[in-house]
């Protein structure tokens, strides 16, 4: 995942933290994608921040020294952030919900099956007195027609 460029408020919302916590993270080394100086908004790459956060947590404390309550909070924060990333992708229409894809593919496969099942009845009369090369040409043409109809379909 390449990440999205967001401002401080969006990043804080994404992680479910306050802007003060984000400022504390920056002091600890949280990567800033773009900082054009005082008065200009700082921008962050969400993927870089996710990666930094994971590395920071791993390097600052070993797993057995992190209290269970804090580990649960970290897991919760990461899950919230990942969910927000997915929702952002959906909003930007760069991702499609799996149920929509499944429905679309189910319809496509049903149409393909129906076309292939119907093919013998549609072309059998045309094949009666033909020789093998002509039969092959008609079959090939019909298969191409079915596949082109599939390829032309858009989302």
mmCIF file with all atom_site columns, C-alpha atoms in Angstrom:
data_model
loop_
_atom_site.group_PDB
_atom_site.id
_atom_site.type_symbol
_atom_site.label_atom_id
_atom_site.label_alt_id
_atom_site.label_comp_id
_atom_site.label_asym_id
_atom_site.label_entity_id
_atom_site.label_seq_id
_atom_site.pdbx_PDB_ins_code
_atom_site.Cartn_x
_atom_site.Cartn_y
_atom_site.Cartn_z
_atom_site.occupancy
_atom_site.B_iso_or_equiv
_atom_site.pdbx_formal_charge
_atom_site.auth_seq_id
_atom_site.auth_comp_id
_atom_site.auth_asym_id
_atom_site.auth_atom_id
_atom_site.pdbx_PDB_model_num
ATOM 1   C CA . UNK A 1 1   ? 0.000   0.000   0.000   1.00 0.00 ? 1   UNK A CA 1
ATOM 2   C CA . UNK A 1 2   ? 1.472   3.338   -0.985  1.00 0.00 ? 2   UNK A CA 1
ATOM 3   C CA . UNK A 1 3   ? -0.426  5.405   1.571   1.00 0.00 ? 3   UNK A CA 1
ATOM 4   C CA . UNK A 1 4   ? -2.391  8.602   1.263   1.00 0.00 ? 4   UNK A CA 1
ATOM 5   C CA . UNK A 1 5   ? -1.240  12.146  1.906   1.00 0.00 ? 5   UNK A CA 1
ATOM 6   C CA . UNK A 1 6   ? -3.262  13.648  4.759   1.00 0.00 ? 6   UNK A CA 1
ATOM 7   C CA . UNK A 1 7   ? -3.016  16.652  7.071   1.00 0.00 ? 7   UNK A CA 1
ATOM 8   C CA . UNK A 1 8   ? -2.551  16.565  10.863  1.00 0.00 ? 8   UNK A CA 1
ATOM 9   C CA . UNK A 1 9   ? -6.247  16.511  11.685  1.00 0.00 ? 9   UNK A CA 1
ATOM 10  C CA . UNK A 1 10  ? -6.963  13.716  9.209   1.00 0.00 ? 10  UNK A CA 1
ATOM 11  C CA . UNK A 1 11  ? -4.037  11.659  10.528  1.00 0.00 ? 11  UNK A CA 1
ATOM 12  C CA . UNK A 1 12  ? -5.124  12.176  14.133  1.00 0.00 ? 12  UNK A CA 1
ATOM 13  C CA . UNK A 1 13  ? -8.655  11.063  13.202  1.00 0.00 ? 13  UNK A CA 1
ATOM 14  C CA . UNK A 1 14  ? -7.274  8.091   11.294  1.00 0.00 ? 14  UNK A CA 1
ATOM 15  C CA . UNK A 1 15  ? -5.367  6.838   14.343  1.00 0.00 ? 15  UNK A CA 1
ATOM 16  C CA . UNK A 1 16  ? -8.008  7.957   16.841  1.00 0.00 ? 16  UNK A CA 1
ATOM 17  C CA . UNK A 1 17  ? -5.545  10.203  18.683  1.00 0.00 ? 17  UNK A CA 1
ATOM 18  C CA . UNK A 1 18  ? -5.443  13.860  19.672  1.00 0.00 ? 18  UNK A CA 1
ATOM 19  C CA . UNK A 1 19  ? -3.372  16.424  17.806  1.00 0.00 ? 19  UNK A CA 1
ATOM 20  C CA . UNK A 1 20  ? -1.221  16.733  20.934  1.00 0.00 ? 20  UNK A CA 1
ATOM 21  C CA . UNK A 1 21  ? -0.451  13.013  20.764  1.00 0.00 ? 21  UNK A CA 1
ATOM 22  C CA . UNK A 1 22  ? 0.461   13.480  17.112  1.00 0.00 ? 22  UNK A CA 1
ATOM 23  C CA . UNK A 1 23  ? 2.806   16.338  18.038  1.00 0.00 ? 23  UNK A CA 1
ATOM 24  C CA . UNK A 1 24  ? 4.394   14.014  20.628  1.00 0.00 ? 24  UNK A CA 1
ATOM 25  C CA . UNK A 1 25  ? 4.824   11.380  17.915  1.00 0.00 ? 25  UNK A CA 1
ATOM 26  C CA . UNK A 1 26  ? 6.570   13.929  15.679  1.00 0.00 ? 26  UNK A CA 1
ATOM 27  C CA . UNK A 1 27  ? 9.007   14.711  18.495  1.00 0.00 ? 27  UNK A CA 1
ATOM 28  C CA . UNK A 1 28  ? 9.709   10.965  18.708  1.00 0.00 ? 28  UNK A CA 1
ATOM 29  C CA . UNK A 1 29  ? 10.394  10.774  14.952  1.00 0.00 ? 29  UNK A CA 1
ATOM 30  C CA . UNK A 1 30  ? 7.059   10.292  13.223  1.00 0.00 ? 30  UNK A CA 1
ATOM 31  C CA . UNK A 1 31  ? 7.777   10.987  9.538   1.00 0.00 ? 31  UNK A CA 1
ATOM 32  C CA . UNK A 1 32  ? 6.380   14.192  8.070   1.00 0.00 ? 32  UNK A CA 1
ATOM 33  C CA . UNK A 1 33  ? 5.828   13.984  4.326   1.00 0.00 ? 33  UNK A CA 1
ATOM 34  C CA . UNK A 1 34  ? 5.817   17.737  3.781   1.00 0.00 ? 34  UNK A CA 1
ATOM 35  C CA . UNK A 1 35  ? 6.570   20.618  6.140   1.00 0.00 ? 35  UNK A CA 1
ATOM 36  C CA . UNK A 1 36  ? 6.722   23.972  4.387   1.00 0.00 ? 36  UNK A CA 1
ATOM 37  C CA . UNK A 1 37  ? 7.288   25.948  7.554   1.00 0.00 ? 37  UNK A CA 1
ATOM 38  C CA . UNK A 1 38  ? 5.356   27.866  10.147  1.00 0.00 ? 38  UNK A CA 1
ATOM 39  C CA . UNK A 1 39  ? 1.752   28.565  9.245   1.00 0.00 ? 39  UNK A CA 1
ATOM 40  C CA . UNK A 1 40  ? 1.691   25.903  6.526   1.00 0.00 ? 40  UNK A CA 1
ATOM 41  C CA . UNK A 1 41  ? -0.024  22.573  7.210   1.00 0.00 ? 41  UNK A CA 1
ATOM 42  C CA . UNK A 1 42  ? 2.169   19.558  7.750   1.00 0.00 ? 42  UNK A CA 1
ATOM 43  C CA . UNK A 1 43  ? 1.296   16.644  5.515   1.00 0.00 ? 43  UNK A CA 1
ATOM 44  C CA . UNK A 1 44  ? 1.780   12.952  6.262   1.00 0.00 ? 44  UNK A CA 1
ATOM 45  C CA . UNK A 1 45  ? 1.931   9.772   4.199   1.00 0.00 ? 45  UNK A CA 1
ATOM 46  C CA . UNK A 1 46  ? -0.307  7.305   6.039   1.00 0.00 ? 46  UNK A CA 1
ATOM 47  C CA . UNK A 1 47  ? 1.742   4.263   4.978   1.00 0.00 ? 47  UNK A CA 1
ATOM 48  C CA . UNK A 1 48  ? 4.949   5.856   6.284   1.00 0.00 ? 48  UNK A CA 1
ATOM 49  C CA . UNK A 1 49  ? 3.290   6.694   9.598   1.00 0.00 ? 49  UNK A CA 1
ATOM 50  C CA . UNK A 1 50  ? 1.863   3.155   9.958   1.00 0.00 ? 50  UNK A CA 1
ATOM 51  C CA . UNK A 1 51  ? 5.315   1.712   9.322   1.00 0.00 ? 51  UNK A CA 1
ATOM 52  C CA . UNK A 1 52  ? 7.006   4.170   11.698  1.00 0.00 ? 52  UNK A CA 1
ATOM 53  C CA . UNK A 1 53  ? 4.455   3.462   14.429  1.00 0.00 ? 53  UNK A CA 1
ATOM 54  C CA . UNK A 1 54  ? 4.998   -0.289  14.201  1.00 0.00 ? 54  UNK A CA 1
ATOM 55  C CA . UNK A 1 55  ? 8.802   0.056   14.221  1.00 0.00 ? 55  UNK A CA 1
ATOM 56  C CA . UNK A 1 56  ? 8.678   2.561   17.083  1.00 0.00 ? 56  UNK A CA 1
ATOM 57  C CA . UNK A 1 57  ? 6.535   0.293   19.219  1.00 0.00 ? 57  UNK A CA 1
ATOM 58  C CA . UNK A 1 58  ? 8.707   -2.738  18.494  1.00 0.00 ? 58  UNK A CA 1
ATOM 59  C CA . UNK A 1 59  ? 11.981  -0.950  19.158  1.00 0.00 ? 59  UNK A CA 1
ATOM 60  C CA . UNK A 1 60  ? 10.945  1.032   22.230  1.00 0.00 ? 60  UNK A CA 1
ATOM 61  C CA . UNK A 1 61  ? 9.603   -1.862  24.236  1.00 0.00 ? 61  UNK A CA 1
ATOM 62  C CA . UNK A 1 62  ? 9.839   -5.579  23.907  1.00 0.00 ? 62  UNK A CA 1
ATOM 63  C CA . UNK A 1 63  ? 6.484   -7.336  23.688  1.00 0.00 ? 63  UNK A CA 1
ATOM 64  C CA . UNK A 1 64  ? 6.715   -8.805  27.188  1.00 0.00 ? 64  UNK A CA 1
ATOM 65  C CA . UNK A 1 65  ? 7.308   -5.355  28.757  1.00 0.00 ? 65  UNK A CA 1
ATOM 66  C CA . UNK A 1 66  ? 4.219   -3.751  27.207  1.00 0.00 ? 66  UNK A CA 1
ATOM 67  C CA . UNK A 1 67  ? 1.273   -3.990  29.591  1.00 0.00 ? 67  UNK A CA 1
ATOM 68  C CA . UNK A 1 68  ? -1.638  -5.985  28.184  1.00 0.00 ? 68  UNK A CA 1
ATOM 69  C CA . UNK A 1 69  ? -3.873  -2.937  28.410  1.00 0.00 ? 69  UNK A CA 1
ATOM 70  C CA . UNK A 1 70  ? -1.482  -0.938  26.210  1.00 0.00 ? 70  UNK A CA 1
ATOM 71  C CA . UNK A 1 71  ? -1.074  -3.831  23.748  1.00 0.00 ? 71  UNK A CA 1
ATOM 72  C CA . UNK A 1 72  ? -4.860  -3.978  23.418  1.00 0.00 ? 72  UNK A CA 1
ATOM 73  C CA . UNK A 1 73  ? -4.964  -0.210  22.826  1.00 0.00 ? 73  UNK A CA 1
ATOM 74  C CA . UNK A 1 74  ? -2.259  -0.515  20.153  1.00 0.00 ? 74  UNK A CA 1
ATOM 75  C CA . UNK A 1 75  ? -4.172  -3.316  18.404  1.00 0.00 ? 75  UNK A CA 1
ATOM 76  C CA . UNK A 1 76  ? -7.372  -1.258  18.602  1.00 0.00 ? 76  UNK A CA 1
ATOM 77  C CA . UNK A 1 77  ? -5.652  1.843   17.214  1.00 0.00 ? 77  UNK A CA 1
ATOM 78  C CA . UNK A 1 78  ? -4.093  -0.134  14.366  1.00 0.00 ? 78  UNK A CA 1
ATOM 79  C CA . UNK A 1 79  ? -7.426  -1.755  13.520  1.00 0.00 ? 79  UNK A CA 1
ATOM 80  C CA . UNK A 1 80  ? -9.159  1.644   13.530  1.00 0.00 ? 80  UNK A CA 1
ATOM 81  C CA . UNK A 1 81  ? -6.470  3.099   11.305  1.00 0.00 ? 81  UNK A CA 1
ATOM 82  C CA . UNK A 1 82  ? -6.625  0.190   8.859   1.00 0.00 ? 82  UNK A CA 1
ATOM 83  C CA . UNK A 1 83  ? -10.417 0.432   8.726   1.00 0.00 ? 83  UNK A CA 1
ATOM 84  C CA . UNK A 1 84  ? -10.172 4.157   8.042   1.00 0.00 ? 84  UNK A CA 1
ATOM 85  C CA . UNK A 1 85  ? -7.665  3.471   5.229   1.00 0.00 ? 85  UNK A CA 1
ATOM 86  C CA . UNK A 1 86  ? -10.070 1.018   3.613   1.00 0.00 ? 86  UNK A CA 1
ATOM 87  C CA . UNK A 1 87  ? -12.983 3.436   3.977   1.00 0.00 ? 87  UNK A CA 1
ATOM 88  C CA . UNK A 1 88  ? -10.862 6.176   2.435   1.00 0.00 ? 88  UNK A CA 1
ATOM 89  C CA . UNK A 1 89  ? -10.037 3.912   -0.526  1.00 0.00 ? 89  UNK A CA 1
ATOM 90  C CA . UNK A 1 90  ? -13.737 3.143   -0.963  1.00 0.00 ? 90  UNK A CA 1
ATOM 91  C CA . UNK A 1 91  ? -14.582 6.825   -0.870  1.00 0.00 ? 91  UNK A CA 1
ATOM 92  C CA . UNK A 1 92  ? -11.984 7.497   -3.515  1.00 0.00 ? 92  UNK A CA 1
ATOM 93  C CA . UNK A 1 93  ? -13.436 4.632   -5.557  1.00 0.00 ? 93  UNK A CA 1
ATOM 94  C CA . UNK A 1 94  ? -10.115 2.872   -5.797  1.00 0.00 ? 94  UNK A CA 1
ATOM 95  C CA . UNK A 1 95  ? -11.500 -0.177  -4.031  1.00 0.00 ? 95  UNK A CA 1
ATOM 96  C CA . UNK A 1 96  ? -14.682 -2.117  -4.639  1.00 0.00 ? 96  UNK A CA 1
ATOM 97  C CA . UNK A 1 97  ? -16.508 -3.965  -1.857  1.00 0.00 ? 97  UNK A CA 1
ATOM 98  C CA . UNK A 1 98  ? -16.084 -7.720  -2.247  1.00 0.00 ? 98  UNK A CA 1
ATOM 99  C CA . UNK A 1 99  ? -19.848 -8.358  -2.270  1.00 0.00 ? 99  UNK A CA 1
ATOM 100 C CA . UNK A 1 100 ? -20.218 -6.140  -5.361  1.00 0.00 ? 100 UNK A CA 1
ATOM 101 C CA . UNK A 1 101 ? -17.357 -7.969  -7.098  1.00 0.00 ? 101 UNK A CA 1
ATOM 102 C CA . UNK A 1 102 ? -18.827 -11.351 -6.154  1.00 0.00 ? 102 UNK A CA 1
ATOM 103 C CA . UNK A 1 103 ? -22.286 -10.398 -7.464  1.00 0.00 ? 103 UNK A CA 1
ATOM 104 C CA . UNK A 1 104 ? -20.813 -9.063  -10.720 1.00 0.00 ? 104 UNK A CA 1
ATOM 105 C CA . UNK A 1 105 ? -18.665 -12.154 -11.314 1.00 0.00 ? 105 UNK A CA 1
ATOM 106 C CA . UNK A 1 106 ? -21.548 -14.506 -10.497 1.00 0.00 ? 106 UNK A CA 1
ATOM 107 C CA . UNK A 1 107 ? -23.675 -12.797 -13.153 1.00 0.00 ? 107 UNK A CA 1
ATOM 108 C CA . UNK A 1 108 ? -20.797 -12.854 -15.657 1.00 0.00 ? 108 UNK A CA 1
ATOM 109 C CA . UNK A 1 109 ? -20.125 -16.570 -15.170 1.00 0.00 ? 109 UNK A CA 1
ATOM 110 C CA . UNK A 1 110 ? -23.839 -17.379 -15.407 1.00 0.00 ? 110 UNK A CA 1
ATOM 111 C CA . UNK A 1 111 ? -24.031 -15.485 -18.704 1.00 0.00 ? 111 UNK A CA 1
ATOM 112 C CA . UNK A 1 112 ? -20.958 -17.271 -20.066 1.00 0.00 ? 112 UNK A CA 1
ATOM 113 C CA . UNK A 1 113 ? -22.360 -20.674 -19.049 1.00 0.00 ? 113 UNK A CA 1
ATOM 114 C CA . UNK A 1 114 ? -25.729 -19.859 -20.617 1.00 0.00 ? 114 UNK A CA 1
ATOM 115 C CA . UNK A 1 115 ? -24.103 -18.750 -23.880 1.00 0.00 ? 115 UNK A CA 1
ATOM 116 C CA . UNK A 1 116 ? -21.958 -21.874 -24.132 1.00 0.00 ? 116 UNK A CA 1
ATOM 117 C CA . UNK A 1 117 ? -24.867 -24.176 -23.239 1.00 0.00 ? 117 UNK A CA 1
ATOM 118 C CA . UNK A 1 118 ? -27.040 -22.493 -25.893 1.00 0.00 ? 118 UNK A CA 1
ATOM 119 C CA . UNK A 1 119 ? -24.334 -22.640 -28.560 1.00 0.00 ? 119 UNK A CA 1
ATOM 120 C CA . UNK A 1 120 ? -25.018 -26.181 -29.907 1.00 0.00 ? 120 UNK A CA 1
ATOM 121 C CA . UNK A 1 121 ? -28.697 -25.411 -30.491 1.00 0.00 ? 121 UNK A CA 1
ATOM 122 C CA . UNK A 1 122 ? -27.862 -22.102 -32.152 1.00 0.00 ? 122 UNK A CA 1
ATOM 123 C CA . UNK A 1 123 ? -25.310 -23.447 -34.625 1.00 0.00 ? 123 UNK A CA 1
ATOM 124 C CA . UNK A 1 124 ? -26.134 -27.149 -35.107 1.00 0.00 ? 124 UNK A CA 1
ATOM 125 C CA . UNK A 1 125 ? -28.298 -26.575 -38.179 1.00 0.00 ? 125 UNK A CA 1
ATOM 126 C CA . UNK A 1 126 ? -25.498 -24.534 -39.767 1.00 0.00 ? 126 UNK A CA 1
ATOM 127 C CA . UNK A 1 127 ? -23.007 -27.387 -39.307 1.00 0.00 ? 127 UNK A CA 1
ATOM 128 C CA . UNK A 1 128 ? -24.910 -30.286 -40.910 1.00 0.00 ? 128 UNK A CA 1
ATOM 129 C CA . UNK A 1 129 ? -23.298 -30.478 -44.312 1.00 0.00 ? 129 UNK A CA 1
ATOM 130 C CA . UNK A 1 130 ? -20.043 -28.635 -43.600 1.00 0.00 ? 130 UNK A CA 1
ATOM 131 C CA . UNK A 1 131 ? -16.525 -29.970 -43.566 1.00 0.00 ? 131 UNK A CA 1
ATOM 132 C CA . UNK A 1 132 ? -14.236 -29.795 -40.510 1.00 0.00 ? 132 UNK A CA 1
ATOM 133 C CA . UNK A 1 133 ? -12.471 -26.504 -41.416 1.00 0.00 ? 133 UNK A CA 1
ATOM 134 C CA . UNK A 1 134 ? -15.797 -24.734 -41.912 1.00 0.00 ? 134 UNK A CA 1
ATOM 135 C CA . UNK A 1 135 ? -17.197 -26.167 -38.670 1.00 0.00 ? 135 UNK A CA 1
ATOM 136 C CA . UNK A 1 136 ? -14.071 -25.038 -36.852 1.00 0.00 ? 136 UNK A CA 1
ATOM 137 C CA . UNK A 1 137 ? -14.464 -21.528 -38.258 1.00 0.00 ? 137 UNK A CA 1
ATOM 138 C CA . UNK A 1 138 ? -18.112 -21.279 -37.148 1.00 0.00 ? 138 UNK A CA 1
ATOM 139 C CA . UNK A 1 139 ? -17.303 -22.608 -33.656 1.00 0.00 ? 139 UNK A CA 1
ATOM 140 C CA . UNK A 1 140 ? -14.342 -20.276 -33.339 1.00 0.00 ? 140 UNK A CA 1
ATOM 141 C CA . UNK A 1 141 ? -16.478 -17.333 -34.406 1.00 0.00 ? 141 UNK A CA 1
ATOM 142 C CA . UNK A 1 142 ? -19.195 -18.172 -31.870 1.00 0.00 ? 142 UNK A CA 1
ATOM 143 C CA . UNK A 1 143 ? -16.677 -18.599 -29.017 1.00 0.00 ? 143 UNK A CA 1
ATOM 144 C CA . UNK A 1 144 ? -15.051 -15.273 -29.956 1.00 0.00 ? 144 UNK A CA 1
ATOM 145 C CA . UNK A 1 145 ? -18.478 -13.604 -29.965 1.00 0.00 ? 145 UNK A CA 1
ATOM 146 C CA . UNK A 1 146 ? -19.183 -14.887 -26.431 1.00 0.00 ? 146 UNK A CA 1
ATOM 147 C CA . UNK A 1 147 ? -15.777 -13.801 -25.152 1.00 0.00 ? 147 UNK A CA 1
ATOM 148 C CA . UNK A 1 148 ? -16.016 -10.359 -26.790 1.00 0.00 ? 148 UNK A CA 1
ATOM 149 C CA . UNK A 1 149 ? -19.355 -9.779  -25.076 1.00 0.00 ? 149 UNK A CA 1
ATOM 150 C CA . UNK A 1 150 ? -17.625 -10.545 -21.783 1.00 0.00 ? 150 UNK A CA 1
ATOM 151 C CA . UNK A 1 151 ? -14.673 -8.252  -22.543 1.00 0.00 ? 151 UNK A CA 1
ATOM 152 C CA . UNK A 1 152 ? -16.920 -5.347  -23.568 1.00 0.00 ? 152 UNK A CA 1
ATOM 153 C CA . UNK A 1 153 ? -18.793 -5.389  -20.279 1.00 0.00 ? 153 UNK A CA 1
ATOM 154 C CA . UNK A 1 154 ? -17.816 -2.519  -17.996 1.00 0.00 ? 154 UNK A CA 1
ATOM 155 C CA . UNK A 1 155 ? -18.178 -1.897  -14.277 1.00 0.00 ? 155 UNK A CA 1
#
